[in-house]
Short mmCIF file of C-alpha atoms in Angstrom, two decimals:
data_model
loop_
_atom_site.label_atom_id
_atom_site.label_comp_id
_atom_site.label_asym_id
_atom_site.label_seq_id
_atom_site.Cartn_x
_atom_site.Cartn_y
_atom_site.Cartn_z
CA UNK A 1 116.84 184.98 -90.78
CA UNK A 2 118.22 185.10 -87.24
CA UNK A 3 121.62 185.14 -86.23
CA UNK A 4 122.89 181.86 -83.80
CA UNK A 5 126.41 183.20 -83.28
CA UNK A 6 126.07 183.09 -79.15
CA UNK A 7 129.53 183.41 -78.43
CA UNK A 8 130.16 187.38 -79.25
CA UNK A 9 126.23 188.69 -78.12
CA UNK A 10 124.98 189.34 -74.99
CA UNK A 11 121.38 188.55 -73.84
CA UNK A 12 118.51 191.61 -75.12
CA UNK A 13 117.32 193.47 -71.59
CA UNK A 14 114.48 193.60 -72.22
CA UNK A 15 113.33 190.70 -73.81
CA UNK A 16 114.26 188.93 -71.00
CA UNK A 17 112.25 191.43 -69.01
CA UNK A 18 109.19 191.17 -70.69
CA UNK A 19 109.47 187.43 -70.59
CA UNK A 20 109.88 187.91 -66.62
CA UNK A 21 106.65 189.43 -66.09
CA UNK A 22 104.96 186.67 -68.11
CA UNK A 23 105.94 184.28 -65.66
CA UNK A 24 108.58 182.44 -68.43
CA UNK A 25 110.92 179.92 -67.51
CA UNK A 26 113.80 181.24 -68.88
CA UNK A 27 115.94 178.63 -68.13
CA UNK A 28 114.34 176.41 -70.34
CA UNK A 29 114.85 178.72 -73.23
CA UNK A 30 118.37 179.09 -72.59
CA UNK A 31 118.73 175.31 -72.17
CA UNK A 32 116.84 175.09 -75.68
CA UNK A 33 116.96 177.76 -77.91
CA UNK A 34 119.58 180.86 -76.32
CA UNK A 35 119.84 181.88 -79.54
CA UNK A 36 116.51 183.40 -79.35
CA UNK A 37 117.38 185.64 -76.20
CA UNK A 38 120.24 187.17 -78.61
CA UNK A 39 118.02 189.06 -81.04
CA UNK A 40 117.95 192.69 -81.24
CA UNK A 41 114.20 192.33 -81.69
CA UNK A 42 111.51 190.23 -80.17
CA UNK A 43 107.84 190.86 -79.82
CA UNK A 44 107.20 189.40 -76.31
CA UNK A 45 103.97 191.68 -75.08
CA UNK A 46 102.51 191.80 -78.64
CA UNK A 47 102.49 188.16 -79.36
CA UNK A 48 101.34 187.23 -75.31
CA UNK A 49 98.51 190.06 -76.37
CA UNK A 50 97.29 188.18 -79.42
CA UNK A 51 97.36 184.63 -77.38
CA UNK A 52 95.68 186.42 -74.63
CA UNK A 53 93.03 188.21 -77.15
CA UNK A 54 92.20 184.03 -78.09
CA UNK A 55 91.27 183.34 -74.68
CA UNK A 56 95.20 182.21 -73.67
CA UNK A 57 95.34 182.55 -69.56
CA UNK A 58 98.90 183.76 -68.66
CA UNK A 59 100.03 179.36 -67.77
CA UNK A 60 99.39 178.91 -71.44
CA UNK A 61 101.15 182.16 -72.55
CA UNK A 62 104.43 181.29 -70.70
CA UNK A 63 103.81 177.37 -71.89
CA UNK A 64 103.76 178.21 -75.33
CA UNK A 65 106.54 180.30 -75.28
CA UNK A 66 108.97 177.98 -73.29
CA UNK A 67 107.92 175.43 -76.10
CA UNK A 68 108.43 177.43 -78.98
CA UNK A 69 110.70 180.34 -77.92
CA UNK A 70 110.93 181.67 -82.08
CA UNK A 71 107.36 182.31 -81.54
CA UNK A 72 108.41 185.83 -80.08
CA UNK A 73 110.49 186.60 -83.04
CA UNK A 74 107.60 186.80 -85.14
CA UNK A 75 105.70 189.96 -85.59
CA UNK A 76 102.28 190.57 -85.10
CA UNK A 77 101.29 191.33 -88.09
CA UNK A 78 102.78 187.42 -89.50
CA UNK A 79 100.89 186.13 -86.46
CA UNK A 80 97.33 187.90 -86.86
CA UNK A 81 97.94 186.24 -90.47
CA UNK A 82 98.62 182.91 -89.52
CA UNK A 83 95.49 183.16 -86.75
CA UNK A 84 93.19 184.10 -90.30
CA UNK A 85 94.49 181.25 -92.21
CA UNK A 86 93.98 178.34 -89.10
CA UNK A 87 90.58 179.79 -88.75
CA UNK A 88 89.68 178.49 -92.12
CA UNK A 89 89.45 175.52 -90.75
CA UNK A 90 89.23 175.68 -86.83
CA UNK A 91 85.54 176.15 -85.47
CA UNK A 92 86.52 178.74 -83.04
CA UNK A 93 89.68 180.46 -81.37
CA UNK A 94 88.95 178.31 -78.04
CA UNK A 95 89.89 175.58 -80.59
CA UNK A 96 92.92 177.25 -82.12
CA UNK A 97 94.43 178.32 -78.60
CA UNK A 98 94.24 174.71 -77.87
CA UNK A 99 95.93 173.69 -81.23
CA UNK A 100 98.41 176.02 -80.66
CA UNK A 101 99.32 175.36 -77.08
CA UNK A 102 99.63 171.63 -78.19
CA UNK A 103 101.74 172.07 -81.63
CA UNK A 104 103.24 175.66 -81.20
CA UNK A 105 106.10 174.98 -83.70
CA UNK A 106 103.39 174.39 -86.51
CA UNK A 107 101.67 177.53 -85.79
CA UNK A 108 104.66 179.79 -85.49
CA UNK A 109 106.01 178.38 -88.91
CA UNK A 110 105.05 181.25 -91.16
CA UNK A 111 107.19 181.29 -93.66
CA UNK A 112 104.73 179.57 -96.07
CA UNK A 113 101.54 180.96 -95.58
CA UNK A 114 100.43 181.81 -99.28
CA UNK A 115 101.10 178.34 -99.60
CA UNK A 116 99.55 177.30 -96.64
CA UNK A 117 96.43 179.27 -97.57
CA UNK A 118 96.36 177.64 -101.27
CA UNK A 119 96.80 174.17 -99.81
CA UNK A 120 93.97 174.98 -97.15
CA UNK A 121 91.43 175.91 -100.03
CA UNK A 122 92.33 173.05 -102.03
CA UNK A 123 92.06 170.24 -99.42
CA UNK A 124 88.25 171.83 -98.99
CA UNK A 125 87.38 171.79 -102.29
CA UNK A 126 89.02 167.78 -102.31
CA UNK A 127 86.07 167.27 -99.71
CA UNK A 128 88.64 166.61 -96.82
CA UNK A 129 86.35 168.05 -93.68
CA UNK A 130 88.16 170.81 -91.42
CA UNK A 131 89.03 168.27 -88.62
CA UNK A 132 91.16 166.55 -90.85
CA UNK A 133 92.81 169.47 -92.23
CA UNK A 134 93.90 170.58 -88.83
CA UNK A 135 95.28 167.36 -87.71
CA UNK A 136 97.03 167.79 -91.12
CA UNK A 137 97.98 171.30 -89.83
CA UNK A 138 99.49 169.56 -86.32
CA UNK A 139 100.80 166.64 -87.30
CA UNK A 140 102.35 166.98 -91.28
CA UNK A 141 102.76 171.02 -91.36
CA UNK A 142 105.20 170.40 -94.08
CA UNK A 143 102.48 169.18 -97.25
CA UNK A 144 101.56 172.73 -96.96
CA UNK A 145 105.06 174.19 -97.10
CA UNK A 146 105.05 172.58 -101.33
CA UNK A 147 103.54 174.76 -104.13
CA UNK A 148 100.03 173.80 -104.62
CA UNK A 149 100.44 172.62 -107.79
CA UNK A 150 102.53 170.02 -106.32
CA UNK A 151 100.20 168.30 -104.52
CA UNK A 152 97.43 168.84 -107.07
CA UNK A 153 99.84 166.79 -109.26
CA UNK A 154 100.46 163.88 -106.66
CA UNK A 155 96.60 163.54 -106.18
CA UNK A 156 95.93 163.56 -109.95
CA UNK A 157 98.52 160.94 -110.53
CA UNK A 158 96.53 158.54 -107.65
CA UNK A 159 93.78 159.00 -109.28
CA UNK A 160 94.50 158.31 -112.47
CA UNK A 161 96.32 155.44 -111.00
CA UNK A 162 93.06 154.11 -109.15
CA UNK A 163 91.16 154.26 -112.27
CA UNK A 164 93.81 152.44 -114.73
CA UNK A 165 93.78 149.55 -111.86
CA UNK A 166 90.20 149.14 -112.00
CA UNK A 167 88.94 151.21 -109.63
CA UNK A 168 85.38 152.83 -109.65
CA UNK A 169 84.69 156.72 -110.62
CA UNK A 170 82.10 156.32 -107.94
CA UNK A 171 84.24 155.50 -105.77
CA UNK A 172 87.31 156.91 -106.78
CA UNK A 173 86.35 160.62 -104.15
CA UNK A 174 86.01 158.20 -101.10
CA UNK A 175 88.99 155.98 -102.13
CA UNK A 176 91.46 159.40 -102.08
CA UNK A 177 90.08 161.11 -99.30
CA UNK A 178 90.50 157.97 -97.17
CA UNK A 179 93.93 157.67 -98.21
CA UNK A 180 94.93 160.87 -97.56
CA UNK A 181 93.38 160.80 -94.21
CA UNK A 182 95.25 157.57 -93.44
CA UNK A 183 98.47 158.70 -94.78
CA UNK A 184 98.70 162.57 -95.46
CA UNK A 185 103.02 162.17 -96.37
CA UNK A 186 102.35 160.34 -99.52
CA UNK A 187 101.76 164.07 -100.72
CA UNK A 188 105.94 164.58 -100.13
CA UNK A 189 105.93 161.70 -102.95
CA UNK A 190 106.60 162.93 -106.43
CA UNK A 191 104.66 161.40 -109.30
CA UNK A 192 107.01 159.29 -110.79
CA UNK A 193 107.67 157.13 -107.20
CA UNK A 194 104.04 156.50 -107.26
CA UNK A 195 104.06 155.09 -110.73
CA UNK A 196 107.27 153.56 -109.91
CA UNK A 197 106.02 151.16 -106.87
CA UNK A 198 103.05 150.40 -108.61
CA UNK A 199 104.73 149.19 -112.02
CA UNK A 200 107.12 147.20 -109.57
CA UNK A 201 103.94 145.28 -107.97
CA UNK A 202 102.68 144.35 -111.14
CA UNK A 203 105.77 143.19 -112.99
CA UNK A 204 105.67 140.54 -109.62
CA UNK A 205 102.41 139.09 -110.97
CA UNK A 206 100.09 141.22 -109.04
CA UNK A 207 97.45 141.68 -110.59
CA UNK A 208 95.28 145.39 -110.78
CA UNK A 209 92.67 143.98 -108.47
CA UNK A 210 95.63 142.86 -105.96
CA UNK A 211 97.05 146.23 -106.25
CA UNK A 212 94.47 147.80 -105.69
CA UNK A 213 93.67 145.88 -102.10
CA UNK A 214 97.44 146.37 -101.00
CA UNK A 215 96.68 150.06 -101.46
CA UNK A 216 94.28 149.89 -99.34
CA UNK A 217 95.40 147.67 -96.64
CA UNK A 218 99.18 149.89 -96.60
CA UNK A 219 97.51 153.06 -96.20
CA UNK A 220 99.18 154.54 -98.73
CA UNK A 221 103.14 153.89 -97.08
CA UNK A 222 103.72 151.94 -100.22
CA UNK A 223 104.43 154.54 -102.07
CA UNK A 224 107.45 155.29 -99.56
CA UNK A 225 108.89 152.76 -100.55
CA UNK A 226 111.51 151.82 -103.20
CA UNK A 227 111.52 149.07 -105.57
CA UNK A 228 114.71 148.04 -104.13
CA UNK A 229 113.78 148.20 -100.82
CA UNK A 230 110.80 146.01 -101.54
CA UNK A 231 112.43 143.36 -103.78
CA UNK A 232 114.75 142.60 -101.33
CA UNK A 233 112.10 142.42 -98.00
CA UNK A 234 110.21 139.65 -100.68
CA UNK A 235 112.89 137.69 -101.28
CA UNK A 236 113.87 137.50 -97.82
CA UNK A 237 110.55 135.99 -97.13
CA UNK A 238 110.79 133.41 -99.92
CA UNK A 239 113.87 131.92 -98.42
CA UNK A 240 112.87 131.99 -94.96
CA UNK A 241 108.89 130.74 -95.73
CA UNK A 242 110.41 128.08 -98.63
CA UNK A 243 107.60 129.13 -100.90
CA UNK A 244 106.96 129.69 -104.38
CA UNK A 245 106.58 132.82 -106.29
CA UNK A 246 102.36 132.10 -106.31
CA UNK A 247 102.98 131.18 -102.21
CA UNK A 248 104.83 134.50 -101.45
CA UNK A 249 102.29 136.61 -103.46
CA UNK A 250 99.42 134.98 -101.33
CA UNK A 251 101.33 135.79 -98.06
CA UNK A 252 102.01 139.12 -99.31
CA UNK A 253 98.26 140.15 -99.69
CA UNK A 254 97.72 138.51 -96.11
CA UNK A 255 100.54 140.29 -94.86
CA UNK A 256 101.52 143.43 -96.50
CA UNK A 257 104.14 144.12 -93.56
CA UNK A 258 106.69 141.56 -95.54
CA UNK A 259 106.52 144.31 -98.05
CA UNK A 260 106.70 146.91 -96.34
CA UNK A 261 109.19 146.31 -93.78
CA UNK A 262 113.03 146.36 -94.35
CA UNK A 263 115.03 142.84 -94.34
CA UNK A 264 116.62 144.01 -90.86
CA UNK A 265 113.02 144.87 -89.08
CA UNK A 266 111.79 141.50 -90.41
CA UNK A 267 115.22 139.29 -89.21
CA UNK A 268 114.76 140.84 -85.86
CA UNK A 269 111.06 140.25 -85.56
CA UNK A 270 111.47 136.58 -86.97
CA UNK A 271 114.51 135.86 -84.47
CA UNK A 272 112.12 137.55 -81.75
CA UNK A 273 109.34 134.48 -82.40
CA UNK A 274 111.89 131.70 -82.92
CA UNK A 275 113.52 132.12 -79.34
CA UNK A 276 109.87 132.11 -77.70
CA UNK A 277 109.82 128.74 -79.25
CA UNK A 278 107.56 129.64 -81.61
CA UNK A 279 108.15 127.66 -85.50
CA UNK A 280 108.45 129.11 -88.94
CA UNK A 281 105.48 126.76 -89.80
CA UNK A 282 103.13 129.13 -87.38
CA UNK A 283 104.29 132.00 -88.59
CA UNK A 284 104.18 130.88 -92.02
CA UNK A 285 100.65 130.12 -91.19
CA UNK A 286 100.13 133.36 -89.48
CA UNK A 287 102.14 136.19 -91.19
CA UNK A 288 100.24 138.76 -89.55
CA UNK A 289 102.12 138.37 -86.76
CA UNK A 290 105.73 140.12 -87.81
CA UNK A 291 103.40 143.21 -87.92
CA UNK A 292 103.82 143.47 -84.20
CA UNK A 293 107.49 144.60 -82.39
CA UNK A 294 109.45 142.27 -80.49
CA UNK A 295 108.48 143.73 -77.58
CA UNK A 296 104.65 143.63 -77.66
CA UNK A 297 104.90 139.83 -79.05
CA UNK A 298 107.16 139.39 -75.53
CA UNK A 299 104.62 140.74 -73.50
CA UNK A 300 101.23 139.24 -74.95
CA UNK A 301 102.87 135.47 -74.90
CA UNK A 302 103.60 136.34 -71.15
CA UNK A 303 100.19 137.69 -70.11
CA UNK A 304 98.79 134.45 -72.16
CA UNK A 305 101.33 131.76 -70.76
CA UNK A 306 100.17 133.23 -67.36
CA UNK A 307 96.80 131.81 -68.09
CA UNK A 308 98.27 128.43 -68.85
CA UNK A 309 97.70 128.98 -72.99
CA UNK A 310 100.59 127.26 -74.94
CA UNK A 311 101.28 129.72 -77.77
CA UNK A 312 103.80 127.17 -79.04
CA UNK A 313 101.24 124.05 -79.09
CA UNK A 314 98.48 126.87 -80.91
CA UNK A 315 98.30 128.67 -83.63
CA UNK A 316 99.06 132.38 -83.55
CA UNK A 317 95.41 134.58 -84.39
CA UNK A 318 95.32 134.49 -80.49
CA UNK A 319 98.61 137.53 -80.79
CA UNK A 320 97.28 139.43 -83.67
CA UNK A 321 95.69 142.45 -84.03
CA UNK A 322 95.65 146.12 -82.14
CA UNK A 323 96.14 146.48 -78.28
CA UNK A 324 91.92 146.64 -78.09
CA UNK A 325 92.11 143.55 -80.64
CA UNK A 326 94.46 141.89 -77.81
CA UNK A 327 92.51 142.78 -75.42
CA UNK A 328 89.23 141.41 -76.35
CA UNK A 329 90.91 137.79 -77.73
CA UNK A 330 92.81 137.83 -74.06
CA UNK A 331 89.33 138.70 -71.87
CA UNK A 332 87.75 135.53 -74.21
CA UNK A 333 90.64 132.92 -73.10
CA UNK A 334 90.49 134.32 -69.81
CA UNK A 335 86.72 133.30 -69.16
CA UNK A 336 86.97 130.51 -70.68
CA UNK A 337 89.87 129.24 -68.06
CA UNK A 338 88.03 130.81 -65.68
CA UNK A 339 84.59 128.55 -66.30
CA UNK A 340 83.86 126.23 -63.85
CA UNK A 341 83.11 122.67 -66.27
CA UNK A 342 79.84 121.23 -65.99
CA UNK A 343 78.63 117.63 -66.73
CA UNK A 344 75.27 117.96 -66.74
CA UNK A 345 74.42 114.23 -66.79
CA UNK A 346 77.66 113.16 -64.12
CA UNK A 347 75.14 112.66 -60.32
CA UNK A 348 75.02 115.24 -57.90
CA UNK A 349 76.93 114.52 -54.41
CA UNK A 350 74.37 115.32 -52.00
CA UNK A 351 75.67 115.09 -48.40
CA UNK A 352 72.89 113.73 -46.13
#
């Protein structure tokens, strides 16, 4: 525990000292975290040693440090630790210096390394490979800050979930670990949310096999959701769409977003598509659509209207999909304006 009271300390000499001769932007630190700058003790050389002893040059050093200033308050003895523990799964320290340089805060969290160390083990012996487990590391440090036993719980409860819906054994390792890969937070779910959301889809008529293929197609963000949440988003979509409870199920498995986004995200999306002219007949026809934000639907009907393609007149497939997805449907419509047209029975003009 550090103090933040600024207002009665002074700056520590020498920590500012030792941060000089590293080449630190102090400024930045003072801007971001003065609080830091305050403590009676900091471990400037020692912790600049360690990064250096991992093949840190002195730009990465003062980088790190100006990113995550606490990272000094730590001693060496919690960092060495925390360097053991991300070597688990990192192939070398070239690796890890690059890891840290790029997600400092996660590193210099330390606080939970027993559990850290438990959760590590377990995700290996769950078959997760060591390149997922550090992007877990980077990206979702905090499924390692719970108990173990937590998260042993949450994955027992999916699985026992798969298998009551139908799903394989066989399959049942590859199902989880793709899940988890897709969606490491549903692991800050407890048990009973999980069971929750999927009671909710089936009392709606969905049946196990259905369940089972929103699952998959939601990454595992259903279970982030509320029943609430997700009764409302559905009836929204049965008003605007004018469709039976059989109609909205069907759109629903073609378009998981108008389950998974909130009434608000979907009114804004739908107005966005209406004032480009577009109908609620295409988009009934095309649900995929309210997947995308306002913004990228804006700019893919102007890159395709500049090509002379009516998105109003056509259906809708032509804005789906990822920017690559885009991308290759655009380069198609492109060459195909492009094409010179050909009779190949209409006579050739030959001038004498």
């Amino acid at each position: 525990s550090y103090t933040t009271d600024t207002k009665s300390r002074e700056e520590n000499k020498n920590t500012l000292e030792n941060l000089y001769s590293l080449s630190v932007d102090i400024t930045k630190i003072r801007r971001l975290k003065e609080w830091v700058l305050l403590q009676d003790v900091a471990y400037v050389k020692e912790i600049a040693g360690i990064l250096q002893e991992m093949g840190a040059d002195e730009i990465t050093v003062a980088n790190i440090i100006e990113r995550c200033p606490e990272a000094i308050l730590h001693s060496p003895a919690e960092i060495n630790s925390q360097r053991a523990l991300w070597k688990l799964v990192c192939q070398n320290e070239k690796q890890l210096i690059r890891l840290i340089e790029q997600f400092p805060e996660s590193f210099f969290t330390t606080e939970y390394q027993q559990n850290q160390k438990a959760n590590i083990l377990f995700f290996q012996e769950l078959g997760l490979k060591n390149n997922i487990i550090t992007r877990f590391l980077t990206s979702a440090p905090n499924i390692f800050y719970n108990p173990v036993e937590k998260n042993k719980n949450v994955i027992e409860t999916l699985q026992r979930n798969y298998l009551n819906l139908g799903g394989s054994e066989a399959n049942m390792k590859i199902w989880i670990l793709k899940l988890l890969s897709q969606n490491p937070f549903i692991l800050l779910n407890t048990p009973t949310a999980i069971k929750d959301n999927l009671e909710f889809l089936q009392k709606n008529d969905f049946t196990d096999q259905e369940v089972l293929q929103l699952l998959f197609k939601l990454k595992g963000f259903i279970f982030q959701l509320n029943s609430t949440t997700m009764q409302k988003s559905m009836l929204f979509s049965k008003n605007i769409f004018k469709c039976s409870d059989q109609e909205l199920k069907q759109l629903v498995l073609k378009c998981p977003a108008l389950l998974y986004y909130s009434v608000p995200v979907l009114e804004e999306r739908l107005e966005g598509l209406l004032r480009e002219g577009i109908s609620i007949a295409q988009i009934r026809d095309t649900p995929m659509v309210l997947e995308l934000t306002t913004q990228i639907v804006q700019y893919r009907i102007k890159k395709l209207s500049a090509l002379g393609y009516d998105i109003k007149s056509g259906n809708l497939e032509s804005l789906n999909g990822t920017k690559k997805d885009f991308e290759v449907t655009y380069g198609k419509i492109q060459s195909k304006e492009e094409r010179p047209i050909f009779n190949p029975v209409a006579p050739l003009h030959i001038e004498d």
